[in-house]
Short mmCIF file of C-alpha atoms and ligand atoms in Angstrom, two decimals:
data_model
loop_
_atom_site.label_atom_id
_atom_site.label_comp_id
_atom_site.label_asym_id
_atom_site.label_seq_id
_atom_site.Cartn_x
_atom_site.Cartn_y
_atom_site.Cartn_z
CA MET O 17 95.13 152.91 74.50
CA ASN O 18 91.54 152.78 73.07
CA GLU O 19 89.64 155.31 75.08
CA LYS O 20 86.62 153.22 74.38
CA ARG O 21 87.92 151.16 77.44
CA VAL O 22 87.38 154.32 79.69
CA ARG O 23 84.61 156.08 81.17
CA GLN O 24 84.38 158.89 83.57
CA LEU O 25 82.16 158.18 86.71
CA ASN O 26 81.88 161.69 87.69
CA THR O 27 82.37 165.38 86.07
CA ALA O 28 85.01 166.68 88.18
CA ASP O 29 88.06 168.07 86.44
CA TYR O 30 91.74 167.85 86.97
CA LYS O 31 93.06 170.54 89.11
CA GLY O 32 96.85 169.12 89.95
CA GLY O 33 97.66 166.44 92.35
CA ILE O 34 98.79 162.69 92.87
CA ILE O 35 97.24 160.04 90.01
CA VAL O 36 96.23 157.04 92.02
CA TYR O 37 95.27 153.67 90.51
CA TRP O 38 92.79 151.99 92.94
CA MET O 39 93.66 148.20 91.67
CA ASP O 40 90.40 146.07 92.30
CA ARG O 41 89.88 143.14 89.71
CA ASP O 42 92.80 143.36 87.92
CA GLU O 43 95.96 142.15 90.36
CA ARG O 44 98.80 142.72 88.07
CA TYR O 45 101.61 144.96 86.58
CA ARG O 46 101.99 143.54 83.18
CA HIS O 47 99.37 144.09 80.57
CA ASN O 48 96.80 146.05 82.39
CA HIS O 49 94.73 149.05 80.73
CA ALA O 50 93.87 150.38 83.79
CA LEU O 51 97.49 151.08 85.16
CA LEU O 52 98.36 152.01 81.76
CA TYR O 53 95.71 154.63 81.55
CA ALA O 54 97.00 156.10 84.96
CA GLY O 55 100.34 156.03 83.83
CA ALA O 56 99.47 157.64 80.84
CA GLN O 57 97.52 160.20 82.86
CA ALA O 58 100.47 160.68 85.09
CA LYS O 59 102.88 161.37 82.51
CA GLU O 60 100.40 163.73 80.69
CA HIS O 61 99.92 165.77 83.67
CA ASN O 62 103.52 165.38 84.74
CA ALA O 63 102.07 164.09 88.41
CA PRO O 64 103.39 161.08 90.18
CA LEU O 65 101.20 157.75 90.06
CA VAL O 66 100.75 155.48 92.89
CA VAL O 67 98.74 152.27 93.12
CA VAL O 68 96.68 151.22 96.12
CA PHE O 69 94.80 147.76 96.87
CA ASN O 70 91.87 147.77 99.05
CA LEU O 71 92.21 144.06 100.55
CA VAL O 72 88.99 143.21 102.14
CA VAL O 73 89.31 140.18 104.49
CA ASP O 74 86.58 138.39 104.13
CA PHE O 75 85.54 139.65 100.28
CA LEU O 76 82.55 137.63 99.28
CA SER O 77 82.59 135.55 102.38
CA GLY O 78 85.89 134.23 100.92
CA GLY O 79 87.74 132.16 103.46
CA MET O 80 91.49 131.52 104.32
CA ARG O 81 92.11 129.46 101.07
CA GLN O 82 91.16 132.13 98.95
CA PHE O 83 92.81 134.86 101.35
CA ASP O 84 95.95 132.71 100.88
CA PHE O 85 96.35 132.53 97.26
CA LYS O 86 95.52 136.05 97.22
CA ARG O 87 97.92 137.44 99.76
CA ARG O 88 100.71 135.27 97.98
CA GLY O 89 99.97 136.94 94.34
CA LEU O 90 99.79 140.51 96.34
CA ARG O 91 103.06 140.01 98.21
CA GLU O 92 104.86 139.53 94.37
CA LEU O 93 102.82 142.20 92.94
CA GLN O 94 104.25 144.53 95.61
CA ASP O 95 107.50 143.52 94.87
CA THR O 96 106.98 144.00 90.93
CA PHE O 97 105.69 147.52 91.36
CA ILE O 98 108.89 148.50 93.73
CA LYS O 99 111.07 146.94 91.22
CA HIS O 100 109.34 149.58 88.44
CA GLY O 101 109.75 152.49 90.92
CA ILE O 102 106.10 152.72 91.32
CA ALA O 103 104.73 153.07 95.16
CA PHE O 104 102.00 150.33 96.03
CA THR O 105 100.24 150.03 99.23
CA ILE O 106 97.87 147.51 100.50
CA LEU O 107 94.84 148.65 103.04
CA LEU O 108 93.67 145.72 105.01
CA THR O 109 90.18 146.82 105.55
CA ASP O 110 86.52 145.90 105.80
CA ASP O 111 84.03 145.98 103.40
CA SER O 112 83.48 149.53 103.02
CA PRO O 113 85.58 151.97 101.08
CA ARG O 114 86.42 154.13 104.16
CA ASP O 115 89.85 153.47 104.15
CA LEU O 116 90.33 153.78 100.66
CA LEU O 117 88.67 157.58 100.87
CA HIS O 118 91.23 158.24 103.94
CA PHE O 119 94.00 157.26 101.83
CA PHE O 120 93.05 159.62 98.48
CA GLN O 121 92.99 162.44 101.19
CA GLU O 122 96.17 161.34 102.87
CA VAL O 123 98.36 161.37 99.38
CA GLN O 124 96.38 164.31 98.19
CA ALA O 125 95.00 162.53 95.21
CA GLY O 126 94.27 164.58 92.12
CA MET O 127 92.57 161.83 90.16
CA VAL O 128 91.54 158.41 90.63
CA VAL O 129 91.83 155.57 88.10
CA THR O 130 89.96 152.07 88.95
CA ASP O 131 89.23 148.99 87.08
CA PHE O 132 85.85 147.08 86.12
CA SER O 133 83.98 144.36 87.83
CA PRO O 134 80.31 143.75 86.96
CA LEU O 135 79.36 142.32 90.61
CA ARG O 136 77.14 144.28 93.08
CA ILE O 137 79.77 144.74 95.83
CA GLN O 138 82.29 146.40 93.73
CA ARG O 139 79.87 148.42 92.14
CA THR O 140 78.41 149.67 95.68
CA TRP O 141 82.14 150.78 96.65
CA LYS O 142 82.18 152.66 93.47
CA ARG O 143 79.23 154.35 94.03
CA ALA O 144 80.18 155.17 97.25
CA VAL O 145 83.53 156.25 96.59
CA LYS O 146 82.19 158.59 93.42
CA LYS O 147 79.83 160.12 96.12
CA GLU O 148 82.64 161.53 98.09
CA LEU O 149 85.28 162.23 95.43
CA LYS O 150 85.72 165.72 94.23
CA ILE O 151 88.23 164.77 91.75
CA PRO O 152 88.06 162.99 88.38
CA PHE O 153 87.33 159.20 88.69
CA PHE O 154 87.83 156.73 85.95
CA GLU O 155 86.68 153.29 85.36
CA VAL O 156 88.59 151.28 82.68
CA ASP O 157 87.67 147.87 81.91
CA ALA O 158 90.76 146.05 81.70
CA HIS O 159 89.19 142.53 82.02
CA ASN O 160 87.45 141.96 78.85
CA ILE O 161 88.91 142.19 75.60
CA VAL O 162 85.90 143.95 74.10
CA PRO O 163 84.96 146.38 76.97
CA VAL O 164 81.75 145.08 78.62
CA TRP O 165 79.90 148.44 77.78
CA GLU O 166 80.88 148.55 74.18
CA VAL O 167 80.05 144.78 73.16
CA SER O 168 76.57 145.15 73.65
CA GLU O 169 73.97 147.81 75.47
CA LYS O 170 71.80 144.90 76.87
CA LYS O 171 71.89 141.30 78.62
CA GLU O 172 72.25 139.19 76.06
CA PHE O 173 70.11 135.89 75.06
CA ALA O 174 72.95 133.36 74.87
CA ALA O 175 76.29 132.52 73.34
CA TYR O 176 74.87 132.83 69.79
CA THR O 177 73.75 136.48 70.25
CA ILE O 178 76.87 137.96 71.69
CA ARG O 179 79.63 136.07 69.57
CA LYS O 180 79.09 138.16 66.41
CA LYS O 181 79.24 141.41 68.36
CA ILE O 182 82.27 140.24 70.05
CA HIS O 183 84.01 139.24 67.15
CA THR O 184 83.44 142.17 64.91
CA GLN O 185 85.09 144.33 67.47
CA LEU O 186 87.96 142.00 68.11
CA PRO O 187 89.91 143.70 64.93
CA GLU O 188 90.19 146.82 67.31
CA PHE O 189 90.45 145.79 70.86
CA LEU O 190 92.60 142.27 70.44
CA VAL O 191 95.79 144.22 69.84
CA ASP O 192 99.11 144.42 71.44
CA TYR O 193 99.30 146.44 74.73
CA PRO O 194 101.25 150.04 74.78
CA ARG O 195 104.34 150.27 76.65
CA MET O 196 103.94 151.30 80.42
CA PRO O 197 105.33 154.89 80.31
CA GLU O 198 108.22 155.84 82.72
CA VAL O 199 106.22 157.60 85.71
CA LYS O 200 107.46 159.61 88.89
CA THR O 201 105.92 158.17 92.16
CA ILE O 202 105.89 159.39 96.06
CA ARG O 203 106.59 157.98 99.37
CA ALA O 204 103.16 156.35 99.91
CA PRO O 205 102.19 154.74 103.08
CA LYS O 206 103.37 151.49 104.11
CA THR O 207 101.51 148.30 103.71
CA ASP O 208 101.16 146.65 107.36
CA TRP O 209 102.39 143.01 106.23
CA GLU O 210 102.47 141.93 109.72
CA ALA O 211 98.73 142.22 109.99
CA ILE O 212 98.21 140.74 106.84
CA GLN O 213 100.21 137.59 107.45
CA ASN O 214 98.07 137.47 110.86
CA VAL O 215 94.88 137.20 109.23
CA LYS O 216 93.15 133.90 109.98
CA LEU O 217 89.98 132.75 108.60
CA ASP O 218 87.77 129.92 108.70
CA GLY O 219 87.04 127.56 105.65
CA PRO O 220 88.62 124.96 103.61
CA ASP O 221 92.43 124.02 103.59
CA ILE O 222 94.82 126.25 101.52
CA VAL O 223 96.29 125.13 98.13
CA ASP O 224 99.35 124.75 97.13
CA THR O 225 98.48 125.99 93.94
CA SER O 226 101.16 128.68 93.07
CA SER O 227 100.20 132.21 93.02
CA GLY O 228 100.93 135.61 91.29
CA GLU O 229 101.72 137.03 88.01
CA ARG O 230 104.66 134.90 87.44
CA ALA O 231 103.04 131.69 88.15
CA ALA O 232 100.32 132.79 85.82
CA HIS O 233 102.68 133.14 82.93
CA ASN O 234 104.21 129.96 83.36
CA THR O 235 100.89 128.31 83.42
CA LEU O 236 100.02 129.86 80.27
CA ARG O 237 103.59 128.82 78.70
CA ARG O 238 103.04 125.56 79.51
CA PHE O 239 99.69 124.99 78.61
CA ILE O 240 100.57 126.19 74.88
CA ALA O 241 103.77 124.35 75.01
CA SER O 242 102.07 120.80 75.91
CA ARG O 243 98.41 120.75 75.94
CA LEU O 244 96.79 123.32 73.60
CA ASP O 245 97.21 120.76 71.13
CA GLY O 246 94.49 118.45 71.65
CA TYR O 247 92.44 120.79 73.61
CA ALA O 248 89.29 120.54 71.52
CA GLU O 249 89.10 116.76 71.72
CA LYS O 250 89.99 116.39 75.31
CA ARG O 251 88.80 118.96 77.19
CA ASN O 252 85.57 117.17 78.05
CA ASP O 253 87.68 114.32 79.90
CA PRO O 254 88.42 114.90 83.51
CA ASN O 255 90.57 112.38 83.60
CA GLU O 256 92.53 114.19 81.02
CA GLU O 257 95.19 117.47 82.18
CA ALA O 258 93.78 119.13 79.17
CA LEU O 259 92.73 122.32 80.50
CA SER O 260 94.77 125.21 80.79
CA GLY O 261 94.46 125.68 84.51
CA LEU O 262 94.28 129.28 83.98
CA SER O 263 90.98 130.11 85.86
CA PRO O 264 92.58 131.27 89.23
CA TYR O 265 94.91 133.61 87.78
CA LEU O 266 91.93 135.28 85.65
CA HIS O 267 89.85 135.29 88.28
CA TYR O 268 92.15 137.41 90.31
CA GLY O 269 93.29 139.45 87.56
CA GLN O 270 97.13 138.03 87.66
CA ILE O 271 96.83 137.45 83.77
CA SER O 272 95.39 139.54 81.36
CA PRO O 273 92.63 137.57 79.02
CA GLN O 274 93.87 139.82 76.25
CA TYR O 275 97.41 138.66 76.38
CA VAL O 276 96.30 134.96 77.05
CA ALA O 277 94.13 135.16 73.70
CA LEU O 278 97.11 136.58 71.56
CA SER O 279 99.48 134.10 73.00
CA VAL O 280 97.07 131.15 72.07
CA ARG O 281 95.91 132.90 68.76
CA GLY O 282 99.50 133.12 67.46
CA ALA O 283 100.37 129.95 68.89
CA ASN O 284 101.61 126.64 66.60
CA ALA O 285 98.83 124.40 67.43
CA PRO O 286 95.77 123.27 65.14
CA LEU O 287 93.38 126.04 64.50
CA ASN O 288 90.69 123.86 65.97
CA ASP O 289 92.31 123.39 69.17
CA ARG O 290 93.05 127.42 69.21
CA GLU O 291 89.45 128.44 68.49
CA ALA O 292 87.87 126.09 71.09
CA PHE O 293 89.80 127.68 73.64
CA LEU O 294 89.09 131.18 72.56
CA GLU O 295 85.61 130.44 72.41
CA GLU O 296 85.44 129.71 75.97
CA LEU O 297 88.32 132.35 77.10
CA ILE O 298 86.59 135.12 74.81
CA VAL O 299 82.88 134.37 74.22
CA ARG O 300 81.75 132.26 77.44
CA ARG O 301 83.85 134.47 79.88
CA GLU O 302 82.47 138.00 78.32
CA LEU O 303 79.19 136.42 78.29
CA ALA O 304 79.45 136.03 81.48
CA ASP O 305 80.71 139.54 82.61
CA ASN O 306 77.48 140.82 80.17
CA PHE O 307 75.10 138.97 81.98
CA CYS O 308 76.19 140.09 85.51
CA TYR O 309 76.51 143.34 84.29
CA TYR O 310 72.67 143.71 82.95
CA GLU O 311 70.97 141.43 85.17
CA PRO O 312 71.17 142.84 88.85
CA LYS O 313 69.76 139.33 90.12
CA TYR O 314 72.69 137.40 88.61
CA ASP O 315 72.78 134.98 91.37
CA ALA O 316 68.55 134.48 91.99
CA PHE O 317 66.09 132.59 90.62
CA GLU O 318 64.73 135.87 89.26
CA GLY O 319 67.42 136.48 86.91
CA PHE O 320 66.70 133.02 84.93
CA HIS O 321 65.13 133.57 81.60
CA GLU O 322 61.24 133.51 81.61
CA TRP O 323 60.84 130.30 79.97
CA ALA O 324 63.22 128.36 82.47
CA ARG O 325 61.44 130.11 85.34
CA LYS O 326 57.79 129.01 84.09
CA SER O 327 59.04 125.53 83.49
CA LEU O 328 60.98 124.98 86.86
CA ASP O 329 57.61 126.43 88.51
CA GLU O 330 55.43 123.96 86.77
CA HIS O 331 57.95 121.39 88.39
CA ARG O 332 58.28 122.47 92.07
CA LYS O 333 55.83 119.66 93.25
CA ASP O 334 57.45 117.01 91.36
CA LYS O 335 58.60 114.01 94.00
CA ARG O 336 62.40 114.12 94.49
CA GLU O 337 63.79 110.46 94.92
CA TYR O 338 66.65 111.90 96.96
CA VAL O 339 67.08 115.39 99.13
CA TYR O 340 70.07 116.43 100.70
CA THR O 341 71.09 119.03 103.09
CA ARG O 342 73.71 121.55 102.40
CA ALA O 343 75.70 119.93 104.83
CA GLN O 344 75.32 116.32 103.12
CA PHE O 345 76.34 117.77 100.03
CA GLU O 346 79.43 119.52 101.15
CA LYS O 347 80.69 116.36 103.02
CA ALA O 348 80.16 114.36 99.48
CA LYS O 349 77.49 112.20 101.14
CA THR O 350 75.10 111.68 98.46
CA HIS O 351 74.48 108.18 96.79
CA ASP O 352 76.23 108.99 93.80
CA ASN O 353 79.66 108.26 93.75
CA LEU O 354 80.78 110.60 90.89
CA TRP O 355 78.95 113.50 92.27
CA ASN O 356 80.80 112.92 95.52
CA ALA O 357 84.34 112.58 93.66
CA ALA O 358 83.41 115.77 92.00
CA GLN O 359 82.59 117.37 95.40
CA ARG O 360 86.08 115.46 96.68
CA GLU O 361 87.78 117.13 94.05
CA VAL O 362 87.11 120.66 94.60
CA VAL O 363 87.64 120.29 98.56
CA ASP O 364 91.04 118.81 98.32
CA THR O 365 92.40 120.84 95.18
CA GLY O 366 90.73 124.17 95.12
CA LYS O 367 89.11 123.09 91.46
CA MET O 368 86.54 120.94 89.74
CA HIS O 369 86.94 119.91 86.13
CA GLY O 370 84.85 122.13 84.00
CA TYR O 371 82.70 119.05 82.87
CA MET O 372 82.38 117.86 86.30
CA ARG O 373 80.88 121.30 87.65
CA MET O 374 77.83 121.07 85.10
CA TYR O 375 77.01 117.65 86.33
CA TRP O 376 77.62 118.74 89.94
CA ALA O 377 75.43 121.84 89.63
CA LYS O 378 72.57 119.74 88.01
CA LYS O 379 72.43 116.82 90.31
CA ILE O 380 72.08 119.82 93.27
CA LEU O 381 68.99 120.82 91.45
CA GLU O 382 67.70 117.26 91.22
CA TRP O 383 68.38 116.55 94.82
CA THR O 384 66.84 119.62 96.67
CA GLU O 385 63.63 120.75 97.65
CA SER O 386 63.75 124.06 95.18
CA PRO O 387 65.87 125.74 92.44
CA GLU O 388 66.09 128.52 95.05
CA ASP O 389 67.53 126.00 97.52
CA ALA O 390 69.78 124.41 94.66
CA LEU O 391 71.07 127.88 93.91
CA LYS O 392 72.19 128.88 97.36
CA ILE O 393 74.04 125.39 97.84
CA ALA O 394 75.56 125.43 94.63
CA ILE O 395 76.72 129.10 95.02
CA TYR O 396 77.93 128.48 98.73
CA LEU O 397 79.94 125.49 97.81
CA ASN O 398 81.34 127.16 94.45
CA ASP O 399 82.56 130.13 96.37
CA LYS O 400 83.53 128.25 99.66
CA TYR O 401 85.68 125.69 98.03
CA GLU O 402 86.78 127.00 94.12
CA LEU O 403 90.01 128.97 94.30
CA ASP O 404 88.25 130.82 91.15
CA GLY O 405 85.03 131.40 92.77
CA ARG O 406 83.17 134.39 93.65
CA ASP O 407 83.32 135.27 89.81
CA PRO O 408 80.57 136.20 87.05
CA ASN O 409 81.85 132.71 85.46
CA GLY O 410 80.66 130.95 88.55
CA TYR O 411 77.46 132.57 88.83
CA VAL O 412 76.72 132.27 85.26
CA GLY O 413 78.06 128.46 85.35
CA ILE O 414 75.73 127.67 88.10
CA ALA O 415 72.58 129.82 86.41
CA TRP O 416 73.44 127.77 83.12
CA SER O 417 73.11 124.57 84.88
CA ILE O 418 70.35 125.18 87.41
CA GLY O 419 68.25 127.91 85.22
CA GLY O 420 69.13 127.36 81.50
CA VAL O 421 70.55 130.62 81.57
CA HIS O 422 72.33 131.18 77.86
CA ASP O 423 71.22 128.06 77.19
CA ARG O 424 67.72 126.58 75.07
CA ALA O 425 64.60 124.85 76.24
CA TRP O 426 65.32 120.91 75.84
CA ASN O 427 62.56 118.11 76.42
CA GLU O 428 60.30 118.41 79.30
CA ARG O 429 60.94 115.74 82.30
CA PRO O 430 60.51 115.48 85.90
CA ILE O 431 62.07 118.35 88.25
CA PHE O 432 64.11 119.92 85.62
CA GLY O 433 61.18 121.04 83.31
CA LYS O 434 62.77 122.08 80.23
CA VAL O 435 65.90 122.97 81.90
CA ARG O 436 68.85 120.56 80.28
CA TYR O 437 69.33 117.30 82.17
CA MET O 438 72.48 115.66 82.65
CA ASN O 439 72.72 111.94 84.24
CA ALA O 440 75.90 109.60 84.75
CA ASN O 441 75.26 107.32 81.74
CA GLY O 442 76.12 110.58 79.43
CA ALA O 443 79.49 111.08 81.50
CA LYS O 444 80.42 107.51 81.28
CA ARG O 445 79.81 107.45 77.36
CA LYS O 446 82.27 110.38 77.78
CA PHE O 447 85.00 109.25 79.97
CA ASP O 448 86.07 106.89 82.43
CA THR O 449 83.95 107.77 85.39
CA GLU O 450 85.08 104.85 87.49
CA GLY O 451 88.96 106.10 86.95
CA TYR O 452 87.94 109.66 87.95
CA ILE O 453 85.83 108.26 91.05
CA ARG O 454 88.88 106.25 92.35
CA ARG O 455 91.30 109.10 92.10
CA PHE O 456 88.92 111.34 94.53
CA LEU O 457 87.20 108.68 96.71
CA GLY O 458 89.97 105.90 96.33
CA GLU O 459 90.40 102.29 95.67
CA ASP O 460 87.77 100.86 98.54
CA LYS O 461 84.58 102.55 96.52
CA PHE O 462 85.11 99.43 94.09
CA ILE O 463 85.65 96.78 96.42
C1 FAD S 13 78.20 125.17 87.98
C2 FAD S 13 79.57 125.79 86.98
C3 FAD S 13 80.19 126.62 87.86
C4 FAD S 13 81.38 127.28 87.52
N1 FAD S 13 82.18 128.09 88.24
C5 FAD S 13 83.14 128.88 88.19
C6 FAD S 13 83.99 129.72 88.73
O1 FAD S 13 83.71 129.88 89.91
N2 FAD S 13 85.03 130.60 88.00
C7 FAD S 13 85.17 130.34 86.89
O2 FAD S 13 86.34 131.06 86.69
N3 FAD S 13 84.89 129.52 86.19
C8 FAD S 13 83.60 128.87 86.48
N4 FAD S 13 82.96 127.98 85.55
C9 FAD S 13 83.36 127.99 84.51
C10 FAD S 13 84.37 126.68 84.02
O3 FAD S 13 83.88 125.44 84.28
C11 FAD S 13 85.91 127.17 84.35
O4 FAD S 13 86.22 128.40 83.94
C12 FAD S 13 86.72 126.28 84.04
O5 FAD S 13 86.51 125.00 84.19
C13 FAD S 13 88.25 126.71 84.66
O6 FAD S 13 89.18 125.62 84.13
P1 FAD S 13 90.29 126.35 83.30
O7 FAD S 13 90.55 127.65 83.51
O8 FAD S 13 91.47 125.20 83.01
O9 FAD S 13 89.57 126.09 81.75
P2 FAD S 13 89.92 126.46 80.14
O10 FAD S 13 88.78 125.13 79.66
O11 FAD S 13 91.49 126.16 80.13
O12 FAD S 13 89.51 127.68 79.85
C14 FAD S 13 90.20 129.01 79.83
C15 FAD S 13 89.14 130.22 80.41
O13 FAD S 13 88.21 130.11 79.61
C16 FAD S 13 87.09 130.54 80.49
N5 FAD S 13 85.89 129.57 80.57
C17 FAD S 13 86.31 127.97 80.21
N6 FAD S 13 85.00 127.63 80.07
C18 FAD S 13 83.97 128.86 80.77
C19 FAD S 13 82.41 128.65 80.52
N7 FAD S 13 81.92 127.94 80.65
N8 FAD S 13 82.03 129.77 81.24
C20 FAD S 13 82.82 130.90 81.23
N9 FAD S 13 84.13 131.23 80.95
C21 FAD S 13 84.88 129.90 80.79
C22 FAD S 13 87.54 130.78 81.90
O14 FAD S 13 87.97 132.05 82.15
C23 FAD S 13 88.70 129.69 81.68
O15 FAD S 13 89.62 130.17 82.84
C24 FAD S 13 82.19 127.20 86.21
C25 FAD S 13 80.88 126.38 85.43
C26 FAD S 13 79.92 125.75 85.82
C27 FAD S 13 79.26 124.86 84.65
#
């Protein structure tokens, strides 16, 4: 285990007691650096290991769709831990670390290890836990291949500024995982599954996308076997099943990006396909974590680059041909069938194709009164309907579309200023837009 992945958040010394892995972002047993680190500590100190998961019911306002997916993954995960002889407890709780602190006391924890997320809410929990803990508290970046604090010390301007920094460090970090050591465990407090099964939340219908570590690995295997070959050419066509479909599994940490990268790198597919995929999985995804980590306003207008803010400001008063309310967007009631089809895709399936996400967000900018309104509506809809929502990739994808984050200035035009514009004709040149509309709105749109 590369120690650069790990940092101690306080200065306490270990004086004996149980090692607790507080699992948060990385909901998996296999290829999990935070679990491996906790396991290594347990081995070194000859102490038992126990894993706890803080299940916040409406985490970042997620609804039943997201909760159900998470719950199904956690159910399988608990069985996996039991099979490997490690106690695993899920605490059903509200948005505060109170129950977690109580758990640490109850099991007489001597050390806490947790995983890493750049999002505000998780950083706030960690600060609160750190304030109370008198035992060593470690954080392990188990999500990024190159740990976020190693790849760069600052907010990167664009993919081209972070790419070289990542690539020069890949030989050190993109390596095989060590084995999980054999560890002792304890009888930990039981998970209240009945309460978890009884949780009812509002929000869109649940979707039948399989959840859990096994489903994540099957999805990866199928992608490599049948779709990686051709990915570079077909990935911008929403009518092709060309993408990996891995984003929900990556978002919930049900599969390790490092393992995915190693599998794709070693796959028997053309080099340009593997490189195109690894650019998205590694550079774009880790750039999103870099942005959220170093930019406290990652989901606000103030987080955009100065050139974009200035340019959008200069176009605030431009006439908007169409202005829609959040409800009209949500119900897919715009004048544009291509946009409506994209909205229906995410409402019905829990996932919008990557190319359409750009078009979708840019049109929200075009059809609202202000960039602030556009940002709020796009984040609200993205987080409400996407299975992979509430993720750094989402905040950054939306900031790229609406605020030019990680992009460059383009030719000036109404409303968008120098932020890149997209229109339906561009989409038509790339793929059969009518076929896409038919799939999600039905034939009647063409009668
Ligand atoms: C407006 C907008 C909103 C978005 N919202 C989200 C979101 O909420 N959650 C989310 O995970 N992604 C989001 N993305 C990024 C991207 O569209 C999705 O990651 C991708 O479509 C997921 O499908 P896939 O796993 O089949 O993609 P694949 O093409 O198979 O990519 C594999 C993985 O690479 C990463 N990746 C791919 N494209 C990007 C990208 N542009 N930026 C960062 N990482 C990328 C993802 O982890 C993805 O799972 C958004 C993009 C935009 C423009």
